[in-house]
XYZ file of N, CA, C and O in Angstrom:
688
model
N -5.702 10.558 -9.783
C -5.233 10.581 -11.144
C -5.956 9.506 -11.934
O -6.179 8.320 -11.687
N -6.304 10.429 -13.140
C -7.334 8.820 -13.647
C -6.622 8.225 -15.495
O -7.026 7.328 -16.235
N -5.435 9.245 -15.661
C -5.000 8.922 -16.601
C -4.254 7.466 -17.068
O -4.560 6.441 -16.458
N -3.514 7.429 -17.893
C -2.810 6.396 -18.398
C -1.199 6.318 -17.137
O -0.325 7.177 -17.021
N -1.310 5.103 -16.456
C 0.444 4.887 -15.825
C 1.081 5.275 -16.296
O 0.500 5.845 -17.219
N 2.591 5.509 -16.407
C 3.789 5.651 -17.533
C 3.462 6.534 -18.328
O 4.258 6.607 -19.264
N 2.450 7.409 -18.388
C 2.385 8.178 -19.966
C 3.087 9.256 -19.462
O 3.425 9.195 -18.280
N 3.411 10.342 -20.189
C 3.736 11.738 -20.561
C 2.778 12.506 -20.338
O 1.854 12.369 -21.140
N 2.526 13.849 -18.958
C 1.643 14.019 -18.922
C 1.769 15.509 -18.837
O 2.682 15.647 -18.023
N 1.327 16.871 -19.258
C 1.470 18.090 -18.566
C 1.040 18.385 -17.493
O -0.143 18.690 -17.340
N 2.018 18.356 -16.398
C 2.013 19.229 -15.168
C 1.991 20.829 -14.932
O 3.084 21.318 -14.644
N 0.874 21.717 -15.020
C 0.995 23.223 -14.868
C 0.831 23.326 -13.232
O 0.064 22.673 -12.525
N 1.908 24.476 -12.782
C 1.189 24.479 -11.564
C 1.739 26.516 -11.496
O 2.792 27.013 -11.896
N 0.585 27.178 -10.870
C 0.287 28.048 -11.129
C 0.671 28.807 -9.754
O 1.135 27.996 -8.953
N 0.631 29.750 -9.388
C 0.561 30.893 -8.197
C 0.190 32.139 -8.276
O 0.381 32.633 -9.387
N -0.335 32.913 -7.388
C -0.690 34.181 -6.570
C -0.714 34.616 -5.971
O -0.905 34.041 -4.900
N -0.536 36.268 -5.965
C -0.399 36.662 -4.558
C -1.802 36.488 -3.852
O -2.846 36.535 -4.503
N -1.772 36.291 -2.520
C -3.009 35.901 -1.653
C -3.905 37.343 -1.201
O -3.350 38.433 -1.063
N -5.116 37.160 -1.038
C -5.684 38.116 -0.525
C -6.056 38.267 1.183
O -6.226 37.326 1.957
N -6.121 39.657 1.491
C -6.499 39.743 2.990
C -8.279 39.524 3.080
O -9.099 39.437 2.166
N -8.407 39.492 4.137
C -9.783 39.427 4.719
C -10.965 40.361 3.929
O -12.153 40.167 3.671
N -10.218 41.234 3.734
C -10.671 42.908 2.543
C -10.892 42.553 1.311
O -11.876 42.857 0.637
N -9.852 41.811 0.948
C -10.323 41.449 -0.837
C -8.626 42.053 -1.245
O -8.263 42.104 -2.420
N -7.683 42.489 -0.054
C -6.547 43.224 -0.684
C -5.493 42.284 -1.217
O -5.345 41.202 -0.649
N -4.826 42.568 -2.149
C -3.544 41.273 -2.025
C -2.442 41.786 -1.492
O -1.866 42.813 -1.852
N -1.989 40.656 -0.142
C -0.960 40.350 0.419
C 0.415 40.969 0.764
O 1.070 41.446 1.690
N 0.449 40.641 -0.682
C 2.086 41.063 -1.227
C 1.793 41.434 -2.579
O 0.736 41.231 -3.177
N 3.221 42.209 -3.166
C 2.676 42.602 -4.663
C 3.702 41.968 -5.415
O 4.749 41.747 -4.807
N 3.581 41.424 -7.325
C 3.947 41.082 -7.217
C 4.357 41.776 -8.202
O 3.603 42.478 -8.876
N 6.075 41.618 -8.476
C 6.362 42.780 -9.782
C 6.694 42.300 -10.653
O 7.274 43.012 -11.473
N 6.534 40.983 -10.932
C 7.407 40.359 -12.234
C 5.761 39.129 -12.500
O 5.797 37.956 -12.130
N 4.786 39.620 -13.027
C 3.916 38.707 -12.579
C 4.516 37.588 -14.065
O 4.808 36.441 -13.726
N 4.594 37.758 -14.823
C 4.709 36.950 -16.037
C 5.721 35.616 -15.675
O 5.985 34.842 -16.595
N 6.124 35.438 -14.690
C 6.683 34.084 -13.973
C 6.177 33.219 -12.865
O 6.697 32.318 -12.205
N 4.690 33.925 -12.873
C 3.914 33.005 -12.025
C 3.264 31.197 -11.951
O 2.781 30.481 -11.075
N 3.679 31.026 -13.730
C 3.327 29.790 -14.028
C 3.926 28.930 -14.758
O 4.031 29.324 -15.919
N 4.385 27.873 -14.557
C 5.493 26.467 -15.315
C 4.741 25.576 -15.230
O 3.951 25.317 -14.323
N 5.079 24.696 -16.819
C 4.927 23.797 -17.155
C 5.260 23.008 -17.677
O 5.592 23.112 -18.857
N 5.328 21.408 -16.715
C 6.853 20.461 -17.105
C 5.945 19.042 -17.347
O 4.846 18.840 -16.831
N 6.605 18.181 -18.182
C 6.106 16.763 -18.837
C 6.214 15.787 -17.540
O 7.397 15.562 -17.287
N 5.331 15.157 -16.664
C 6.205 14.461 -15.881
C 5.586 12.952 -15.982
O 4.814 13.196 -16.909
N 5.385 11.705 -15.728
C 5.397 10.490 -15.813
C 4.627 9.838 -14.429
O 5.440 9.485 -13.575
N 3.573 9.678 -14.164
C 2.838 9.115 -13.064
C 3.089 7.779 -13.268
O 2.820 7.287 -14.364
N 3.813 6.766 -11.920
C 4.523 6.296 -11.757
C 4.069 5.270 -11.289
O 4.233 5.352 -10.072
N 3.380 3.935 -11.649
C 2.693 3.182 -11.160
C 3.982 2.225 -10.267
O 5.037 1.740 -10.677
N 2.989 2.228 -8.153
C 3.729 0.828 -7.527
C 2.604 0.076 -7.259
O 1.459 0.480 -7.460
N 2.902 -1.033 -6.801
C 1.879 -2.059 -6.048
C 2.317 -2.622 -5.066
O 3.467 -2.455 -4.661
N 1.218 -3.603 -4.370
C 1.569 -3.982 -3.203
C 0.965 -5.681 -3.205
O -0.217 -5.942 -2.982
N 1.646 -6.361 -3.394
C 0.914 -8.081 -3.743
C 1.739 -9.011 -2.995
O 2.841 -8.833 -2.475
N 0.843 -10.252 -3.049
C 1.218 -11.203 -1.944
C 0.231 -12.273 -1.863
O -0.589 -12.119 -2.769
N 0.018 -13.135 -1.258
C -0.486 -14.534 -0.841
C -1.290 -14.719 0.206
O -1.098 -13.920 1.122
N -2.160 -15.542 0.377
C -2.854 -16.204 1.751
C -3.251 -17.353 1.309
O -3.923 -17.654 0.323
N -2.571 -18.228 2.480
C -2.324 -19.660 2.415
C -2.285 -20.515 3.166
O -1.530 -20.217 4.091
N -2.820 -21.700 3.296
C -2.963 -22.415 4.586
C -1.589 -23.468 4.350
O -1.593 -24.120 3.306
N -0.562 -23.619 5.189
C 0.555 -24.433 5.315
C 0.324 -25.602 5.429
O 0.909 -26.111 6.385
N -0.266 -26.234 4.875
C -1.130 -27.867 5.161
C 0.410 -28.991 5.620
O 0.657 -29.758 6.551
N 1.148 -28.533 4.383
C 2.594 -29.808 4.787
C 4.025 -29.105 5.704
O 5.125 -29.623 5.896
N 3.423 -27.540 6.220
C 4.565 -27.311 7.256
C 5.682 -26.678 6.304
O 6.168 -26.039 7.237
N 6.075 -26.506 5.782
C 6.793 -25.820 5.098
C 7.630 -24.720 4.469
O 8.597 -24.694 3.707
N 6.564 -23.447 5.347
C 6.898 -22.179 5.043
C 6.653 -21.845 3.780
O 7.064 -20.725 3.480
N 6.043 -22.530 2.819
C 6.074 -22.165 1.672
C 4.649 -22.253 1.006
O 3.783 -23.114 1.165
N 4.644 -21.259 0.309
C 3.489 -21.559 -0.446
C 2.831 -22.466 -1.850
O 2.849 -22.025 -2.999
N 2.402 -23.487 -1.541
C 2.399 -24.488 -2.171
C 1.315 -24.977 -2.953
O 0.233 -24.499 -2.612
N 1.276 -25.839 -3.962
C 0.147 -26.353 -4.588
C -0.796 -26.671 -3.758
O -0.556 -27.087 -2.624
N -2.047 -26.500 -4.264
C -3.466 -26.654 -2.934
C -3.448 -25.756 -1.519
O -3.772 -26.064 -0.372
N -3.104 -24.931 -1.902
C -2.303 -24.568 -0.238
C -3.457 -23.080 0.033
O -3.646 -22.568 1.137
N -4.260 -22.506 -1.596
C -4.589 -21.033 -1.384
C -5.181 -20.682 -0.942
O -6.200 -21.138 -1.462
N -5.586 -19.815 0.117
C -7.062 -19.464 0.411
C -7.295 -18.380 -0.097
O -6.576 -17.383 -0.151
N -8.636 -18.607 -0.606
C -9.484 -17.457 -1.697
C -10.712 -16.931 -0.685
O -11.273 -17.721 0.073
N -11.069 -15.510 -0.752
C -11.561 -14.700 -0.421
C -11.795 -13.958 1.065
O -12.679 -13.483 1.779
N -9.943 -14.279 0.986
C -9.702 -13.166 2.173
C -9.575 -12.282 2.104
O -8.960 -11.883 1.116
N -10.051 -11.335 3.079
C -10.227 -9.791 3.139
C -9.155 -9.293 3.502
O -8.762 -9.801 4.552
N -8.094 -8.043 2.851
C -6.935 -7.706 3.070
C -7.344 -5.748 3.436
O -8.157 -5.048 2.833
N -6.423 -5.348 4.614
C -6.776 -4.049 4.518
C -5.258 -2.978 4.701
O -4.276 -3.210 5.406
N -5.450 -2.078 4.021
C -4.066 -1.094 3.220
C -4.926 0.113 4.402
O -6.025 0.663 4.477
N -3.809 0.074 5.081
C -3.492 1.536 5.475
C -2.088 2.100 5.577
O -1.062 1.451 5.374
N -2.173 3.701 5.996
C -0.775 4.734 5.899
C -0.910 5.700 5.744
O -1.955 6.350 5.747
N 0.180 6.022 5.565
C 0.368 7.158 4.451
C 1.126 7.461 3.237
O 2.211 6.919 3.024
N 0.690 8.159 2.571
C 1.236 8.324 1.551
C 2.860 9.616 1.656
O 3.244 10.151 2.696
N 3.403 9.767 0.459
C 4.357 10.734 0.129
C 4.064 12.005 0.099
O 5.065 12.720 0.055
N 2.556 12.831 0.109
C 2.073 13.549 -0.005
C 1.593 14.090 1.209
O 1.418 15.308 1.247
N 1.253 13.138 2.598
C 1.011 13.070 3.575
C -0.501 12.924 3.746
O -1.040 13.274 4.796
N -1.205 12.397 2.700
C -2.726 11.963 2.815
C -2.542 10.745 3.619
O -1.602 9.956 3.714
N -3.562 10.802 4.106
C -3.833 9.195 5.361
C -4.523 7.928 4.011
O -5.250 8.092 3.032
N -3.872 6.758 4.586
C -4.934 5.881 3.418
C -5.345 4.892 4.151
O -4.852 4.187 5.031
N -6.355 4.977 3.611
C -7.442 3.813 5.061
C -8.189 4.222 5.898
O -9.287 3.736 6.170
N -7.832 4.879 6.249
C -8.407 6.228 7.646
C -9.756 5.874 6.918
O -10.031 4.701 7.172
N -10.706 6.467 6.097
C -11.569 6.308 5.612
C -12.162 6.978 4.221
O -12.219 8.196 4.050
N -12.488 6.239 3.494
C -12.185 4.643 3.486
C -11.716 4.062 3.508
O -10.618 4.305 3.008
N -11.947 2.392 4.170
C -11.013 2.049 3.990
C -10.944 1.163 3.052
O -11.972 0.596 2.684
N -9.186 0.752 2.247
C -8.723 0.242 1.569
C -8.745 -0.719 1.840
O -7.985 -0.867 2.797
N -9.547 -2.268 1.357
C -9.329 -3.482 1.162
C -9.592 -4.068 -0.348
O -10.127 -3.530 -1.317
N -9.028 -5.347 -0.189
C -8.945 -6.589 -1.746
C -9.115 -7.647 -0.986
O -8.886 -7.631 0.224
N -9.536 -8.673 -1.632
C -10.084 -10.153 -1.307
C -8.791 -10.485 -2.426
O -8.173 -9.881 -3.303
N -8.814 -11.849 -1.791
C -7.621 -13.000 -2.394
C -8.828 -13.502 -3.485
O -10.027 -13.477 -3.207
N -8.245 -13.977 -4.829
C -8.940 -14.733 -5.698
C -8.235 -15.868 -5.934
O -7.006 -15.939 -5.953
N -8.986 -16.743 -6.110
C -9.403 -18.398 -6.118
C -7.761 -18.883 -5.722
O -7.493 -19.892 -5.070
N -6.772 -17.930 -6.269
C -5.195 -18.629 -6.103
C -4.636 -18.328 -4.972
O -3.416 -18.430 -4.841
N -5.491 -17.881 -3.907
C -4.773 -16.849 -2.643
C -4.088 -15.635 -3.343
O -2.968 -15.398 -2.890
N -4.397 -15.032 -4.079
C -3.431 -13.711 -4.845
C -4.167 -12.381 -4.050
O -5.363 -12.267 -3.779
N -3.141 -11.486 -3.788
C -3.826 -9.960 -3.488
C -3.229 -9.351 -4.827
O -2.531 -9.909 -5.673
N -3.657 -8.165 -4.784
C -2.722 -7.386 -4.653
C -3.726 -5.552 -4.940
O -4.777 -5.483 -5.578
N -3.197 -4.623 -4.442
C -2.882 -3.871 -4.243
C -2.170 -2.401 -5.336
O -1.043 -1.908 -5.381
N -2.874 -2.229 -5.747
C -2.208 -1.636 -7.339
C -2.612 0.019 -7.707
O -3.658 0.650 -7.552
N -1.741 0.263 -8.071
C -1.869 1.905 -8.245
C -1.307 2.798 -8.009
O -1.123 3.742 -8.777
N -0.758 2.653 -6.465
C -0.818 3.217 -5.452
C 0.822 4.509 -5.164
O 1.974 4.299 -5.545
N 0.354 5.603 -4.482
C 1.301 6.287 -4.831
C 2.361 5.978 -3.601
O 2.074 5.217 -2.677
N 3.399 6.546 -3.694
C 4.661 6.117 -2.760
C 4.375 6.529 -1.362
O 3.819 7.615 -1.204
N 4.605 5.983 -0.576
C 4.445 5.729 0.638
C 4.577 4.949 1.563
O 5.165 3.939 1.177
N 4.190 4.907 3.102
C 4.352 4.001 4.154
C 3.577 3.440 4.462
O 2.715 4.162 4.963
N 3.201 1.947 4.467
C 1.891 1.335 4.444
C 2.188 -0.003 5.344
O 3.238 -0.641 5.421
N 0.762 -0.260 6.091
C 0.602 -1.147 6.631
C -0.153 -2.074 6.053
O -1.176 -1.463 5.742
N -0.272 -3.248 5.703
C -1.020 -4.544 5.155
C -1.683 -5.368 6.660
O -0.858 -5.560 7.553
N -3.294 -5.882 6.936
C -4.186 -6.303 7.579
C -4.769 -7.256 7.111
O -5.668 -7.104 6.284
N -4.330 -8.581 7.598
C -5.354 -9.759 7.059
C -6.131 -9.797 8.039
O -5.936 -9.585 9.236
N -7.597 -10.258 7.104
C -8.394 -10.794 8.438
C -8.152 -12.108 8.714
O -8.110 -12.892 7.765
N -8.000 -12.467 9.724
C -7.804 -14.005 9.295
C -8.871 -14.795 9.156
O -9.696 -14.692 10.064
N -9.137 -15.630 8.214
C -10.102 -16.402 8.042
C -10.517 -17.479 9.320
O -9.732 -18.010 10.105
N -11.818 -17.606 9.273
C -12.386 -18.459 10.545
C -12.312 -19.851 10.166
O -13.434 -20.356 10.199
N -11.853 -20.258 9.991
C -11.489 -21.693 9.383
C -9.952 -22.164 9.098
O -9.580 -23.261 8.682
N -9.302 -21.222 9.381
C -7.819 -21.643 9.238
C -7.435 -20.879 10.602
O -7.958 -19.819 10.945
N -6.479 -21.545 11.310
C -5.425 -21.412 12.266
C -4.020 -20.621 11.599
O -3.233 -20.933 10.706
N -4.131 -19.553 12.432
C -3.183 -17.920 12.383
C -2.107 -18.790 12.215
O -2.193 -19.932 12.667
N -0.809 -18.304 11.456
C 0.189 -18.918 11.674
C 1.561 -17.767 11.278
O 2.418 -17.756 12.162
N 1.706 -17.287 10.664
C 2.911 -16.472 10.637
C 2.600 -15.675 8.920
O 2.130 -16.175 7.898
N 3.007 -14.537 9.153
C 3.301 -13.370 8.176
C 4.404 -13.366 7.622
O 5.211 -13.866 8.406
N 5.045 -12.976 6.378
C 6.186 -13.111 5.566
C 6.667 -11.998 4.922
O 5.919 -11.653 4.007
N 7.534 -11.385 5.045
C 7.800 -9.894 4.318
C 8.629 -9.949 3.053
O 9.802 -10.320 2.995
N 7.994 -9.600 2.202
C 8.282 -10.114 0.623
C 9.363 -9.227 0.143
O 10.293 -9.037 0.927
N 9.411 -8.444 -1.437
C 10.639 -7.828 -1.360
C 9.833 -6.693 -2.017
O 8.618 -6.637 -2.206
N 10.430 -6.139 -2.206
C 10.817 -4.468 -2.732
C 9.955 -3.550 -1.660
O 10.004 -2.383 -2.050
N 9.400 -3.636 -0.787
C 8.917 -2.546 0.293
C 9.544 -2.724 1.920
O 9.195 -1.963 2.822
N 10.501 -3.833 2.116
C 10.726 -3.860 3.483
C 9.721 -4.116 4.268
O 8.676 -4.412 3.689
N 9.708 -4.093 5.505
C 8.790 -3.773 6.507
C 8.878 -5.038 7.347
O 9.594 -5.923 6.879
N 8.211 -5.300 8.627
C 8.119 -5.952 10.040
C 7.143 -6.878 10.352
O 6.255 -6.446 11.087
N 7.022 -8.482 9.862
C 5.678 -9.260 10.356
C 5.460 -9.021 11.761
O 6.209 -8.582 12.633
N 4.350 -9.381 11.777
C 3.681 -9.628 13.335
C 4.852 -11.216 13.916
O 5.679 -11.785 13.203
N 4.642 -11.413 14.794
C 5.001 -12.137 15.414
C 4.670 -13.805 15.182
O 3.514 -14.223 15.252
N 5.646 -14.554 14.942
C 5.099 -16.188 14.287
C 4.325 -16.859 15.795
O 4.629 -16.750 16.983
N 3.217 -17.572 15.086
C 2.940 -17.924 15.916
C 3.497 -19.474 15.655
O 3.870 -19.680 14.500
N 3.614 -20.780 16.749
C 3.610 -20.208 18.413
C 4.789 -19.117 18.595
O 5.645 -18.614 17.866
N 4.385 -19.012 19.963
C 3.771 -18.994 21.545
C 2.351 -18.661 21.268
O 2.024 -18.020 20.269
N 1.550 -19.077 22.111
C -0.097 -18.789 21.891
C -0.487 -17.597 22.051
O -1.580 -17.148 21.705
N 0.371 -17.032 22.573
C 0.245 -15.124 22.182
C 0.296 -14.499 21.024
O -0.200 -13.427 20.676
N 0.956 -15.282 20.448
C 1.214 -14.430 18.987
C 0.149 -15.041 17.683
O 0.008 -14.701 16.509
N -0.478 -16.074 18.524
C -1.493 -16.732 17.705
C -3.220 -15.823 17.501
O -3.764 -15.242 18.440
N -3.564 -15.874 16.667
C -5.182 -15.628 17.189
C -5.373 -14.481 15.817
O -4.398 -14.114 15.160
N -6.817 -14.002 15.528
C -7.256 -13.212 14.665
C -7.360 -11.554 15.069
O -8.237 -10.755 14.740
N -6.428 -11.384 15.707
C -6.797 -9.879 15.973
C -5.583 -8.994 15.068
O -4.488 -9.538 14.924
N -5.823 -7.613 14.468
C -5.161 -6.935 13.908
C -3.202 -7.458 14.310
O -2.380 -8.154 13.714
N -3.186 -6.746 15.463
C -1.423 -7.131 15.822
C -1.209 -8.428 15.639
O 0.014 -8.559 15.590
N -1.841 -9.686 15.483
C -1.703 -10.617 15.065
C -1.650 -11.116 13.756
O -1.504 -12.320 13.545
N -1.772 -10.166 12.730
C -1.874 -10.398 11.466
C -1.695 -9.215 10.404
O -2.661 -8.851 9.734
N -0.729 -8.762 10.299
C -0.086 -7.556 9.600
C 1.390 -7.594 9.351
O 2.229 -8.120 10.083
N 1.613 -6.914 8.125
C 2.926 -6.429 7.841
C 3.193 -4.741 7.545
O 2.976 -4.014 6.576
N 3.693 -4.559 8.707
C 3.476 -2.926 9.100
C 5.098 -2.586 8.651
O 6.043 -3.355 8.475
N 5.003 -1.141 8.546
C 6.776 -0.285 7.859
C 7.164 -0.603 6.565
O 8.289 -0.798 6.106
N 5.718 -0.636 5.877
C 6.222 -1.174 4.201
C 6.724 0.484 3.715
O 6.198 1.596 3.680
N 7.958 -0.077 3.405
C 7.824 2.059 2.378
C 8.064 1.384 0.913
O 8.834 0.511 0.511
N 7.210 2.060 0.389
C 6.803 1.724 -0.933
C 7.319 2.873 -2.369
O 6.511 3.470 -3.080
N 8.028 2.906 -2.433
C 8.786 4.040 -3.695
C 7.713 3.981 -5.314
O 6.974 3.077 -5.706
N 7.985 5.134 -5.855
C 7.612 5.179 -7.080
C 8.376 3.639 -7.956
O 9.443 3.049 -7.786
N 7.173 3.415 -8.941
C 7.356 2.280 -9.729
C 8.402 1.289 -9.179
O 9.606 1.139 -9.390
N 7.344 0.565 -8.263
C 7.934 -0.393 -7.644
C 6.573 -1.654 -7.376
O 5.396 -1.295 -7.347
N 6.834 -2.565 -7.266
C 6.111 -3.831 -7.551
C 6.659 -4.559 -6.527
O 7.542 -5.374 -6.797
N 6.245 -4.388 -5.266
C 6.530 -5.575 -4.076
C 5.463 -6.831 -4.324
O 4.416 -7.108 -4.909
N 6.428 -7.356 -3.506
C 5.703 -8.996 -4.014
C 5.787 -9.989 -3.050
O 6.771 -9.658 -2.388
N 5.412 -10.839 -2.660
C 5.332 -12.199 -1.575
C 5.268 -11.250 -0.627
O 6.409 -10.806 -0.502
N 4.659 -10.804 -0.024
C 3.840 -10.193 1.169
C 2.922 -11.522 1.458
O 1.982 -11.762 0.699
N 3.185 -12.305 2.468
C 2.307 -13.288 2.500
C 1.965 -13.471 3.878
O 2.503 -12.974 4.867
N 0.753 -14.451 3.782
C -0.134 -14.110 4.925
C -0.266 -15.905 4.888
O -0.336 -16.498 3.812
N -0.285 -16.540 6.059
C -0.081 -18.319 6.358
C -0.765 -18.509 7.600
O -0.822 -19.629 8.107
C-alpha cells in the first residue's frame, strides 16, 4: 500500500465465475449484477520501536550516555494476511545516534524482533515493552544465556494489532 495512513480509501473487490481447463466457466452465475462492492475503509498504521543500550551504571534502565547507535535490528513473522516477513527480504533498521529503532508501517501481525549484538558491548538482557506482548530471550547471566547468537538476542510472540504503536522493546 503506498497511499496516505489514516486516509479514506475505496476498497472494490470484485468476483467470477472460474474457468475449466477448456476456457468453460465453472459454475453459472444467475444474478451476475452482484458480483462487485465497494466500501470506504482506513489503512491502519502500527509500529514496532525500542532501544539499544549499553547499561554502563547497572540499572535496567535506559539512561543518559547509555545509546548505542548503529545497530542492526531484524523483523521477522507473519503477518494477518499470512505473508511471511523476513523470510526474504529481510527486514532490518539500524539504531540512530540515540539507540532508537523503530519499525513502522507495518500491517498486524506476529513478529519476532533480532538484535545483532554489537561486538563491543557485552549481551546483557532484552526487555518487552508495551502494546505487542511477547517473550525476551533469556537475561544474561548464567553464561548460557550470554553471547551474540540469534536465541540470545530477540523478542519473539510480539502480536501486533491494527494502529498500534509498541514501544520500549529494548535491547541492553
Amino acid at each position: 500500500y503506498s497511499g496516505a495512513i489514516g486516509s479514506n480509501v475505496a476498497n472494490t473487490a470484485t468476483i467470477s465465475p472460474g474457468l475449466d481447463g477448456s476456457g468453460n466457466p465453472v459454475s453459472r452465475d444467475t444474478v451476475p449484477g452482484n458480483n462487485s462492492k465497494t466500501a470506504v475503509v482506513q489503512v491502519q498504521r502500527a509500529s514496532l520501536a525500542g532501544n539499544v543500550y549499553a547499561d554502563n551504571n547497572r540499572d535496567n534502565t535506559f539512561g543518559a550516555g547509555e545509546a548505542i547507535g548503529s545497530v542492526t535490528l531484524a523483523l521477522t513473522g507473519t503477518d494477518m494476511y499470512g505473508n511471511a516477513i523476513g523470510a526474504g527480504p529481510v527486514v532490518t533498521v539500524q539504531t540512530n545516534g540515540a539507540g532508537a529503532y523503530l519499525f513502522n508501517n507495518l500491517p498486524p501481525g506476529d513478529y519476532t524482533v533480532t538484535e545483532t549484538q554489537p561486538g563491543a558491548y557485552a549481551d546483557s538482557a532484552e526487555f518487552v515493552g508495551v502494546g505487542a506482548g511477547g517473550t525476551a530471550s533469556l537475561n544474561c547471566p548464567p553464561p548460557a544465556n550470554c553471547g551474540n547468537t540469534a536465541a540470545q538476542n530477540r523478542i519473539s510472540g510480539l502480536t501486533l494489532t491494527a494502529n498500534t504503536q509498541a514501544t520500549n522493546y529494548n535491547f541492553q
